Short mmCIF file of C-alpha atoms in Angstrom, two decimals:
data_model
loop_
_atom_site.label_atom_id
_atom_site.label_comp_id
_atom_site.label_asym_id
_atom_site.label_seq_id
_atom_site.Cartn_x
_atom_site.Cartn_y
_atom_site.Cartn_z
CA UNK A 1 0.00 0.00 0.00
CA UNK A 2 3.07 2.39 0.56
CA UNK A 3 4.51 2.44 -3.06
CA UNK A 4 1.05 2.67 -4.27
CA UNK A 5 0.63 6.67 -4.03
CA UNK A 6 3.85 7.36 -4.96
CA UNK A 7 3.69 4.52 -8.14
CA UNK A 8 0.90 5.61 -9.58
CA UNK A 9 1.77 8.91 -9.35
CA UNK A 10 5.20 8.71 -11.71
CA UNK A 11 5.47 10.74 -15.15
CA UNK A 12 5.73 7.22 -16.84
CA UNK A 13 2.33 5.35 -16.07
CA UNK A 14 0.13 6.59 -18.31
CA UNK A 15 -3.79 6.01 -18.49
CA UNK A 16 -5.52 2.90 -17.34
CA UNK A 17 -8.41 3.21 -19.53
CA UNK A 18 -10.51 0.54 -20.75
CA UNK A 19 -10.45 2.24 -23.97
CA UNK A 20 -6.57 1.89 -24.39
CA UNK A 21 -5.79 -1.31 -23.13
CA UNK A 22 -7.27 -4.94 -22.77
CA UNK A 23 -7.93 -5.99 -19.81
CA UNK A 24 -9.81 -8.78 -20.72
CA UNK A 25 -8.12 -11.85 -22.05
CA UNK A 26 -9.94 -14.54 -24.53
CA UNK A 27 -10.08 -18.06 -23.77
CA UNK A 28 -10.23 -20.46 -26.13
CA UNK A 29 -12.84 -23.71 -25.76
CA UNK A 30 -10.12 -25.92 -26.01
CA UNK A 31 -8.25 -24.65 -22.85
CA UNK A 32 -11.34 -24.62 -20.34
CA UNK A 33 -10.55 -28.30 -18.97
CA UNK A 34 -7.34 -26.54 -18.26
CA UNK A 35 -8.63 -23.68 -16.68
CA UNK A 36 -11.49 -25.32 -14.57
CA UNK A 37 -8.23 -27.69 -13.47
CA UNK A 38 -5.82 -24.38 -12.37
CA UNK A 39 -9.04 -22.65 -10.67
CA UNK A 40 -10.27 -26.09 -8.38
CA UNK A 41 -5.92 -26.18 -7.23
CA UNK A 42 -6.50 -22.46 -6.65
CA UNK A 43 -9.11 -22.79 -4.41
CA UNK A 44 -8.93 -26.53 -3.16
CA UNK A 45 -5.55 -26.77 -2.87
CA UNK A 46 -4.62 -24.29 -0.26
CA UNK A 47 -7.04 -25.85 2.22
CA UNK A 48 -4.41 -28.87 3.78
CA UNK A 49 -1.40 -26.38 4.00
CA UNK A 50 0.52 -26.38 7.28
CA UNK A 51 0.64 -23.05 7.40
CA UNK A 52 -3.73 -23.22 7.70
CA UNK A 53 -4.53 -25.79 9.28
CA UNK A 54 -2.07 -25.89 11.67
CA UNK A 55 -3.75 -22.35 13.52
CA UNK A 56 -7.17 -24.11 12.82
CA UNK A 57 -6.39 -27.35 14.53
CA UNK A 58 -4.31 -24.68 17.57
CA UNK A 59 -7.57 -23.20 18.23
CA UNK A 60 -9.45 -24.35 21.12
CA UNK A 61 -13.16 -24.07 19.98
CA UNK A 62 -14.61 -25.27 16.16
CA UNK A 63 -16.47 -21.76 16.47
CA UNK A 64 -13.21 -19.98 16.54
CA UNK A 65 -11.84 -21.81 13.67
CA UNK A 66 -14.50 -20.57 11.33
CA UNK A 67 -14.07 -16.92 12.51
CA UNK A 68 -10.78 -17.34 12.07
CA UNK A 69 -11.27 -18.88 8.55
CA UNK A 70 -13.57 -16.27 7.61
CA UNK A 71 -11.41 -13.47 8.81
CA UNK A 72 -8.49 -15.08 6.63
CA UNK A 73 -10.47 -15.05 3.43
CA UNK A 74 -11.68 -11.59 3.62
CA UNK A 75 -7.99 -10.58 4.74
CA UNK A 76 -7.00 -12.79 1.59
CA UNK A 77 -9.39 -10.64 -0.70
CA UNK A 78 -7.90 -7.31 0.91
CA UNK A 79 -4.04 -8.16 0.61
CA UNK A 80 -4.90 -8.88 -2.86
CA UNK A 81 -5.74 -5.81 -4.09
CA UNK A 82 -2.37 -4.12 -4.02
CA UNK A 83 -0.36 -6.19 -6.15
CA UNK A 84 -3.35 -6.21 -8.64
CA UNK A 85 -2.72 -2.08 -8.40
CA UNK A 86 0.98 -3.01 -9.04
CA UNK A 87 0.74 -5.45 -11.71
CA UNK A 88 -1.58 -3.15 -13.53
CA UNK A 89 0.60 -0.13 -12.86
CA UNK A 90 3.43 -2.46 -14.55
CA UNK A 91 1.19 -2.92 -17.63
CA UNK A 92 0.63 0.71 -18.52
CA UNK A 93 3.87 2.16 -17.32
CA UNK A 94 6.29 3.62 -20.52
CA UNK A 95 9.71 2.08 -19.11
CA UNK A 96 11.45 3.05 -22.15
CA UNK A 97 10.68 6.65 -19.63
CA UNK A 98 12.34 5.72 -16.82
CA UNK A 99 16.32 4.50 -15.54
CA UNK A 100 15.28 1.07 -16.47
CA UNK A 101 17.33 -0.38 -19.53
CA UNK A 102 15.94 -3.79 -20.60
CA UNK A 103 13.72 -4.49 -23.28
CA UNK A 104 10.66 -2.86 -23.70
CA UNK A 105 7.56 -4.07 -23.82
CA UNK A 106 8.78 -6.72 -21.57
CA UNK A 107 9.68 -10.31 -22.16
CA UNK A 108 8.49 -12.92 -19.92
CA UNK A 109 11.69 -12.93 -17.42
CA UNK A 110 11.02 -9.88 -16.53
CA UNK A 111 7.17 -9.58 -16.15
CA UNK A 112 7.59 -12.08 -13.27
CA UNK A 113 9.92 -8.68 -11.54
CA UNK A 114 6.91 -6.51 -12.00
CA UNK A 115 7.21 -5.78 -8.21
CA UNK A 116 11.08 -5.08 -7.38
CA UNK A 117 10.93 -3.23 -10.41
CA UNK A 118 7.54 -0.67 -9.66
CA UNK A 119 9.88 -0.30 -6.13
CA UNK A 120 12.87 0.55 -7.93
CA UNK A 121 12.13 2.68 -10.95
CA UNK A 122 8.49 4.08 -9.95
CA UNK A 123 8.93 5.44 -6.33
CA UNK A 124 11.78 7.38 -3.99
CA UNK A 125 14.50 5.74 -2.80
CA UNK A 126 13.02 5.43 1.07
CA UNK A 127 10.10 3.94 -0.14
CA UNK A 128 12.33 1.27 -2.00
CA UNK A 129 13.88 0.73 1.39
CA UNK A 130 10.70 0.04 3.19
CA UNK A 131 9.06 -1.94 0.57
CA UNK A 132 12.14 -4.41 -0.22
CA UNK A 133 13.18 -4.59 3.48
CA UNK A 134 9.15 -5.91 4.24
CA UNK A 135 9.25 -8.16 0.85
CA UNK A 136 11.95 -9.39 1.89
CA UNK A 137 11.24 -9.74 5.64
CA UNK A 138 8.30 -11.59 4.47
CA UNK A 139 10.26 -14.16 2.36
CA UNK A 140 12.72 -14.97 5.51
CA UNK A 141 9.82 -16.00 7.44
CA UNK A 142 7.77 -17.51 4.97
CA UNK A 143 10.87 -19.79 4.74
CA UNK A 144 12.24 -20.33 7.94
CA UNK A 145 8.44 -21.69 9.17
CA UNK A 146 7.78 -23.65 6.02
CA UNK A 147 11.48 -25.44 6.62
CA UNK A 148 10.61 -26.21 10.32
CA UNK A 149 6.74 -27.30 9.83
CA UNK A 150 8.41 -29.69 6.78
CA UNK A 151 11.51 -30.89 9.34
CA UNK A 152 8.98 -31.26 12.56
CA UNK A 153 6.24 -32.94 10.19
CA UNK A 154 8.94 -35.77 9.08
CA UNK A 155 10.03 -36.02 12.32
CA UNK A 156 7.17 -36.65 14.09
CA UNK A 157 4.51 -38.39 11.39
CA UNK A 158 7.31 -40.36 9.67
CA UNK A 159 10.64 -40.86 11.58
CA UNK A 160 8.50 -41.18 15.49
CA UNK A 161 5.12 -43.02 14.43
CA UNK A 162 6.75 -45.12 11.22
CA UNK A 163 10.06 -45.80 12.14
CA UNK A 164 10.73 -45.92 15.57
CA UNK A 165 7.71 -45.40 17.75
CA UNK A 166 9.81 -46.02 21.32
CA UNK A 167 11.88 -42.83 19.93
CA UNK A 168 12.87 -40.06 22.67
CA UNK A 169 11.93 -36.76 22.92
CA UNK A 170 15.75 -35.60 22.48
CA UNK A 171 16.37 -38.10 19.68
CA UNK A 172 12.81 -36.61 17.54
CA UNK A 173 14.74 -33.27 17.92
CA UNK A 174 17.89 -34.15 16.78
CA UNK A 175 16.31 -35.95 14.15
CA UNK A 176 14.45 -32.76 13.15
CA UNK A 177 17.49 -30.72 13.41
CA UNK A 178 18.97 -32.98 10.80
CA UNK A 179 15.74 -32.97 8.81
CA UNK A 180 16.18 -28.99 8.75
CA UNK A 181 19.58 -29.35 6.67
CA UNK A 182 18.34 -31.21 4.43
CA UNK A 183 14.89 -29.31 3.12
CA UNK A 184 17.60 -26.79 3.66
CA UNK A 185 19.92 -27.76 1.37
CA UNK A 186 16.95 -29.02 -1.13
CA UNK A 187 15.32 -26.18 -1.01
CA UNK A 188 18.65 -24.31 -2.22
CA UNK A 189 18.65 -26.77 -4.56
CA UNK A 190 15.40 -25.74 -6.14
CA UNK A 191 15.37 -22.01 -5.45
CA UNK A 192 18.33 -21.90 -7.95
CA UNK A 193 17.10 -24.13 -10.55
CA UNK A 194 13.76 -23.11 -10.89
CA UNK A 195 13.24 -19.39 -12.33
CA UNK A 196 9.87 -18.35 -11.21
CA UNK A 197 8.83 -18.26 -6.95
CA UNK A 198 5.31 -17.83 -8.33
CA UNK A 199 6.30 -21.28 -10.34
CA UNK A 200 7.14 -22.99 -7.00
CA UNK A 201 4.51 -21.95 -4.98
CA UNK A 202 2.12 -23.05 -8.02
CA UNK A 203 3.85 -26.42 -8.11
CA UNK A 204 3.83 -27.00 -4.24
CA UNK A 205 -0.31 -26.00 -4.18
CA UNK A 206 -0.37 -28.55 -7.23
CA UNK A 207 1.13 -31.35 -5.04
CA UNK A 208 -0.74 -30.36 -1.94
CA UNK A 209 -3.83 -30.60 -3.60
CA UNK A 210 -3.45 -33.97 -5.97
CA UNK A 211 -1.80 -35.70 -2.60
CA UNK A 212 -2.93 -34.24 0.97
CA UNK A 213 -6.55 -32.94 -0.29
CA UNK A 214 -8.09 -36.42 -0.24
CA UNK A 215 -6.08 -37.35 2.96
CA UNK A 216 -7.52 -34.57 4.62
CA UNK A 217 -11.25 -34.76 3.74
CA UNK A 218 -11.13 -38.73 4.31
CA UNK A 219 -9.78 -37.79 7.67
CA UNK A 220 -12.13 -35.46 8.54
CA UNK A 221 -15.58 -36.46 6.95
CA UNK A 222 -14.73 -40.10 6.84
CA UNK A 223 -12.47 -41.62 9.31
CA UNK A 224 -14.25 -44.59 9.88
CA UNK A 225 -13.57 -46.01 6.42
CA UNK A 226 -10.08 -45.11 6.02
CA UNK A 227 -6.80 -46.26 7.35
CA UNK A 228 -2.75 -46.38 6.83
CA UNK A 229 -3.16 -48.87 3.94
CA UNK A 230 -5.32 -46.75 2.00
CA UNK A 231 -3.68 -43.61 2.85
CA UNK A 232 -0.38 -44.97 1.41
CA UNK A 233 -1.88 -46.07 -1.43
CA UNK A 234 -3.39 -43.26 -2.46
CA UNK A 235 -0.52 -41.22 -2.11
CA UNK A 236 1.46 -43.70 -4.31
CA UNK A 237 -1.36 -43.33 -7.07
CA UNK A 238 -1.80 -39.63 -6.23
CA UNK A 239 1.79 -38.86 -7.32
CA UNK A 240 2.04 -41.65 -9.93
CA UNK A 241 -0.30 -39.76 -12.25
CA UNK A 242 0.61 -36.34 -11.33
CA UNK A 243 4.41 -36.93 -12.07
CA UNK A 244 3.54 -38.73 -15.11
CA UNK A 245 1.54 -35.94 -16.15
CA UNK A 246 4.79 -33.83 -16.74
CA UNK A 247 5.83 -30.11 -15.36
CA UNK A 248 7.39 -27.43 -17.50
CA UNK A 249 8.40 -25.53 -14.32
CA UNK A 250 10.97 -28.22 -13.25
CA UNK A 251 11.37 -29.64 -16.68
CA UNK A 252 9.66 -32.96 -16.04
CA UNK A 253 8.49 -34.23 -19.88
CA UNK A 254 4.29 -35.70 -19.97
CA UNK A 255 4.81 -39.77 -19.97
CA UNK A 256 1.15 -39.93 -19.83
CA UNK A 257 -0.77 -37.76 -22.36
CA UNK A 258 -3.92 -37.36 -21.45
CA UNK A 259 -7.18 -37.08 -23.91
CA UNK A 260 -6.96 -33.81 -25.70
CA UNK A 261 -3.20 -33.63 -25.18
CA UNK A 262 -1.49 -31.12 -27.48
CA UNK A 263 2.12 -30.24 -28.28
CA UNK A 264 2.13 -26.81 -28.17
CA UNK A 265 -0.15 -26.19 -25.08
CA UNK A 266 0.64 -29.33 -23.37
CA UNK A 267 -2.02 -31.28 -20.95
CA UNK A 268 -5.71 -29.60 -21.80
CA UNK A 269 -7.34 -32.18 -19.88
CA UNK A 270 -7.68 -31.29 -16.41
CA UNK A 271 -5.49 -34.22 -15.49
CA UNK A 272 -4.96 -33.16 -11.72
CA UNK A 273 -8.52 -33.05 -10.59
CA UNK A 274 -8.31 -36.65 -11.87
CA UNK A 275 -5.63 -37.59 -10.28
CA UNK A 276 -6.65 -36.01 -7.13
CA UNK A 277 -10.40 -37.85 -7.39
CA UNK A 278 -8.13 -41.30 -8.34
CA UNK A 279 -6.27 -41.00 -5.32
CA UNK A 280 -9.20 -40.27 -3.44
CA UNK A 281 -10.81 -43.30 -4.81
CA UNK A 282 -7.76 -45.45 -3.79
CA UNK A 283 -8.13 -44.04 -0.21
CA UNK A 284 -11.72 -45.27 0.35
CA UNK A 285 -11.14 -48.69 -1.44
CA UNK A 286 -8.28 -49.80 -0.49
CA UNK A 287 -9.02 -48.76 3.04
CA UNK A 288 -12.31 -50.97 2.86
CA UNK A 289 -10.78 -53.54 1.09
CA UNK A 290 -8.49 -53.90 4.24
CA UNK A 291 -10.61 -53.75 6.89
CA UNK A 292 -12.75 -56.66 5.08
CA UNK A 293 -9.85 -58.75 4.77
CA UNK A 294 -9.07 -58.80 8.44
CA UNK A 295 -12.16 -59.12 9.85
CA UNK A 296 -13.50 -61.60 7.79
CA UNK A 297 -10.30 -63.65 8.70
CA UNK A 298 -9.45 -63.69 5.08
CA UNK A 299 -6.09 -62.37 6.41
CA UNK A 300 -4.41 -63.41 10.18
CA UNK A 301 -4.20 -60.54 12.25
CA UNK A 302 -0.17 -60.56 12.27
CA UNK A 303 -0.48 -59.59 8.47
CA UNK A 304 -1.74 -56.16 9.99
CA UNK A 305 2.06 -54.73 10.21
CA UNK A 306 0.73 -51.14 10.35
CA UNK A 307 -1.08 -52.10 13.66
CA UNK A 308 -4.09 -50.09 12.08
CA UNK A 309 -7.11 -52.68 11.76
CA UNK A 310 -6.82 -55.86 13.99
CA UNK A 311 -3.63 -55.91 14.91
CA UNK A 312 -3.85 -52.97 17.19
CA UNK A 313 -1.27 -52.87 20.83
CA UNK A 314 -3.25 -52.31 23.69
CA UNK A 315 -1.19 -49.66 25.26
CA UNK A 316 -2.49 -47.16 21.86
CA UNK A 317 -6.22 -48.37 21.35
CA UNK A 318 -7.98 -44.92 21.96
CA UNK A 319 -10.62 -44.52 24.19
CA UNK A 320 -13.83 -42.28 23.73
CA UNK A 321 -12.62 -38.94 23.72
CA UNK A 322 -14.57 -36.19 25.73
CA UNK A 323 -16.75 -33.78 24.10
CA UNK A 324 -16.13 -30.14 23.56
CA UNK A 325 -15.28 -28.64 27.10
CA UNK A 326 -15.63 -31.44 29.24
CA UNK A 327 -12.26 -31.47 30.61
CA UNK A 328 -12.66 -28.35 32.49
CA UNK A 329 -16.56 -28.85 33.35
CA UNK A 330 -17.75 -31.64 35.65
CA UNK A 331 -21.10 -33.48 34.11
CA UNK A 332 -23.17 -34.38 36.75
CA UNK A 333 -26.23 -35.51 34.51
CA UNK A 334 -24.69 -38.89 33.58
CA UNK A 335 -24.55 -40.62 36.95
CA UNK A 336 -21.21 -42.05 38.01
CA UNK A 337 -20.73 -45.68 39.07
CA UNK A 338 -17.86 -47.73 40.07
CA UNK A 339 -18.02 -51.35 40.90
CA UNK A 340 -16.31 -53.03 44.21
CA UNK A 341 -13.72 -54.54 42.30
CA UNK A 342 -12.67 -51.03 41.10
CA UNK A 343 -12.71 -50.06 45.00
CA UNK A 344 -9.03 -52.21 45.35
CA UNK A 345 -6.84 -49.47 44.95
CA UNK A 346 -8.60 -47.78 41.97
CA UNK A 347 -10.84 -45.35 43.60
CA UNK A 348 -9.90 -43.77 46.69
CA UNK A 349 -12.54 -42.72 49.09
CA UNK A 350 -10.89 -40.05 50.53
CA UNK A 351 -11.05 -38.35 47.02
CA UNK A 352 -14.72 -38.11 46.79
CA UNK A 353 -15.78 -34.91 45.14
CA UNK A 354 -18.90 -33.02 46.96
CA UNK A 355 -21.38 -34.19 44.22
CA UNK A 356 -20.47 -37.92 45.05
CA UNK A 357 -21.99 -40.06 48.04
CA UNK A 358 -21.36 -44.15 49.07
CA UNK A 359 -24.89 -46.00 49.06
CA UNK A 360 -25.60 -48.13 51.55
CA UNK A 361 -23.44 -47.30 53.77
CA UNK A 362 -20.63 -48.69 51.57
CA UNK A 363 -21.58 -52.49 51.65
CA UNK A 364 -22.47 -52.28 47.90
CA UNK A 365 -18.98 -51.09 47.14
CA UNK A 366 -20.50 -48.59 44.72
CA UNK A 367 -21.77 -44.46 44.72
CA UNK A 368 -23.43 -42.68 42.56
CA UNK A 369 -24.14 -39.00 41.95
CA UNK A 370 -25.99 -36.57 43.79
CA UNK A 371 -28.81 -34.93 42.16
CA UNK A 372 -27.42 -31.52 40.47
CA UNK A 373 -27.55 -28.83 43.54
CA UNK A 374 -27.24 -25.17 43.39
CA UNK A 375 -23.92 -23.63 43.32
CA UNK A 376 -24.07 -22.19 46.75
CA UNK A 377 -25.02 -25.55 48.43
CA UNK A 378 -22.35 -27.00 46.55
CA UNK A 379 -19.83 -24.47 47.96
CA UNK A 380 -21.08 -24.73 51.58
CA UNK A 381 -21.17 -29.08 51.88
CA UNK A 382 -18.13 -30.54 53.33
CA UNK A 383 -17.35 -34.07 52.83
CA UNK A 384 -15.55 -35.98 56.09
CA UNK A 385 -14.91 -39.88 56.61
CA UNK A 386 -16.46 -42.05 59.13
CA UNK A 387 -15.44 -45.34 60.30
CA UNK A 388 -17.54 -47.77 60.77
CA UNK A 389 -17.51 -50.85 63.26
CA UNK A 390 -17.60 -53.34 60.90
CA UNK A 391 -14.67 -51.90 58.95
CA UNK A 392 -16.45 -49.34 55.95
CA UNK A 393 -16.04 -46.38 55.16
CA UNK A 394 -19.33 -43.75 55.30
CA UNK A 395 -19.06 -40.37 53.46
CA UNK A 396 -21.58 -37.73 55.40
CA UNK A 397 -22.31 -34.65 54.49
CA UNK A 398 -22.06 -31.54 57.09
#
């Protein structure tokens, strides 16, 4: 918003009228497979970042995470609107006017600088300095967290739960540490062999969106019918057919050509929506198809080697998990019962809350709850221990 003013402002940007310049490209019939393809990864494919659902999973009601999705897209819309005021500025500017000394009109390589060059040649020298120091700012710590969420991801989901479960805390760290060199030095890698950022981040929202869409919706809408050997599988067949596909931006040639495939414009069929929907596909059947093998016996239980159907330790079978706010609000509807087995050692007596009273007199070896009393009353009970003659334990009330 700072270089805006002082951009549009410069003796070389001349008129933006509709009149003068098209604004409005065509698009051809043939390309609208293609298009509906790039506009579903647009939208669809920015869901299962890190960077997203990480804050929505950190917040600690589902109500917040909508505001807080809701409040991100309209900030999305907003922080949008300035580099559409740039890029436009770009289009009408006469840089043959300015210190700039490249070719004019501008080739691709340097439409993609369309921003470090509005900042440079289009505005004074302190608001170059502001604007570079927070683009660049920006960049640092759009990197530094994407490095550590891909390091602590691998060492947590892959190297803790795949490899080896009985791993340490300090050993997961180092491991991550180690994991950090290596996006690192991958990342370097990439950075200087791929010419566009705009390319990248296109190519990582392609992946996310082909691979870790489906994973995410089967996890969340239908976790009873998937598992481990579905979710391997579709990632296999998930980034079978998008590699295969091809990529210009990394130089990756098409293997597959899909229907309508041309040499010129490449893949016009909107090849990763399908490969997205396959892998989703492969998620849900294979998933299915494995939990019918093992418990129709087809398969022995020992065959389960991802521990994920049958074959499941006891010490990580998960129990019922409470409902929203539960764990901070005591639910004295349901009544509580414990049976006299339980009483050896499992229940103490002497940690009875208020709202929880021994029937008869203890000899059942069970309590229940108290009907649900008025704060006050709560507040002025007190709970002491009698002992009986014959040896058990009364809780009275005072």
């Amino acid at each position: 918003w700072l270089c805006i003013p002082f951009s549009l402002n410069h003796p070389a940007v001349k008129s933006m009228s509709m009149d003068i310049h098209d604004w409005f490209g065509v698009l051809p019939s043939r390309q609208i497979g293609q298009y509906l393809d790039c506009g579903l990864l647009l939208i669809l494919g920015g869901v299962p970042w890190q960077v997203y659902f990480q804050r929505v999973l950190s917040t600690k009601t589902a109500f917040k995470a909508q505001i807080l999705s809701y409040v991100a897209a309209f900030g999305c819309i907003i922080m949008a609107i300035p580099p559409m005021i740039i890029g436009a500025v770009g289009r009408v500017t006469a840089w043959n006017e300015t210190d700039f000394t490249g070719p004019y009109p501008l080739d691709k390589n340097h439409q993609s600088l369309i921003l470090p060059m509005v900042l440079q040649y289009l505005t004074p020298p302190f608001v170059q300095f502001v604007g570079l120091g927070a683009v660049s700012a920006a960049v640092m710590s759009s990197s530094d967290s994407s490095l550590l969420s891909a390091s602590s991801m691998f060492a947590r989901n892959v190297y803790k739960l795949m490899i080896r479960q009985n791993a340490s805390e300090h050993e997961v760290v180092w491991v991550m540490r180690g994991a950090i060199v290596v996006v690192g030095c991958v990342a370097t890698a990439m950075a200087l062999t791929v010419q566009s950022i705009y390319g990248l981040w296109y190519l990582s929202s392609d992946l996310v969106y082909v691979i870790l869409f489906p994973q995410l919706v089967c996890v969340v809408y239908c976790k009873k019918h998937c598992n481990t050997y579905g979710s391997l599988a579709a990632y296999i067949v998930g980034l079978f057919l998008r590699a295969l596909g091809g990529e210009d931006i990394i130089g990756i040639p098409a293997i597959i050509k899909y229907p309508y495939y041309s040499e010129t414009d490449g893949q016009l069929f909107p090849f990763r929506t399908f490969a997205m929907l396959s892998s989703f596909a492969t998620l849900l059947g294979v998933s299915t198809l494995s939990i019918w093998l093992f418990e129709s016996g087809t398969l022995p239980p020992n065959f389960d080697i991802f521990h994920c159907v049958v074959n499941i330790p006891e010490d990580i079978i998960k129990v019922q998990e409470p409902q929203e706010g539960e764990l901070s609000t005591l639910n004295t509807s349901v009544p509580k019962t414990y049976l006299a087995s339980e009483m050896n050692g499992r229940v103490n007596p002497a940690l009875v809350t208020d709202e929880d009273s021994f029937v008869d007199g203890g000899k059942s070896g069970a309590y229940t709850s108290n009907p649900v009393r008025s704060a006050n009353e709560i507040k002025a009970e007190k709970s002491s221990l009698l002992s009986n003659k014959d040896g058990t334990v009364t809780v009275t009330r005072l």
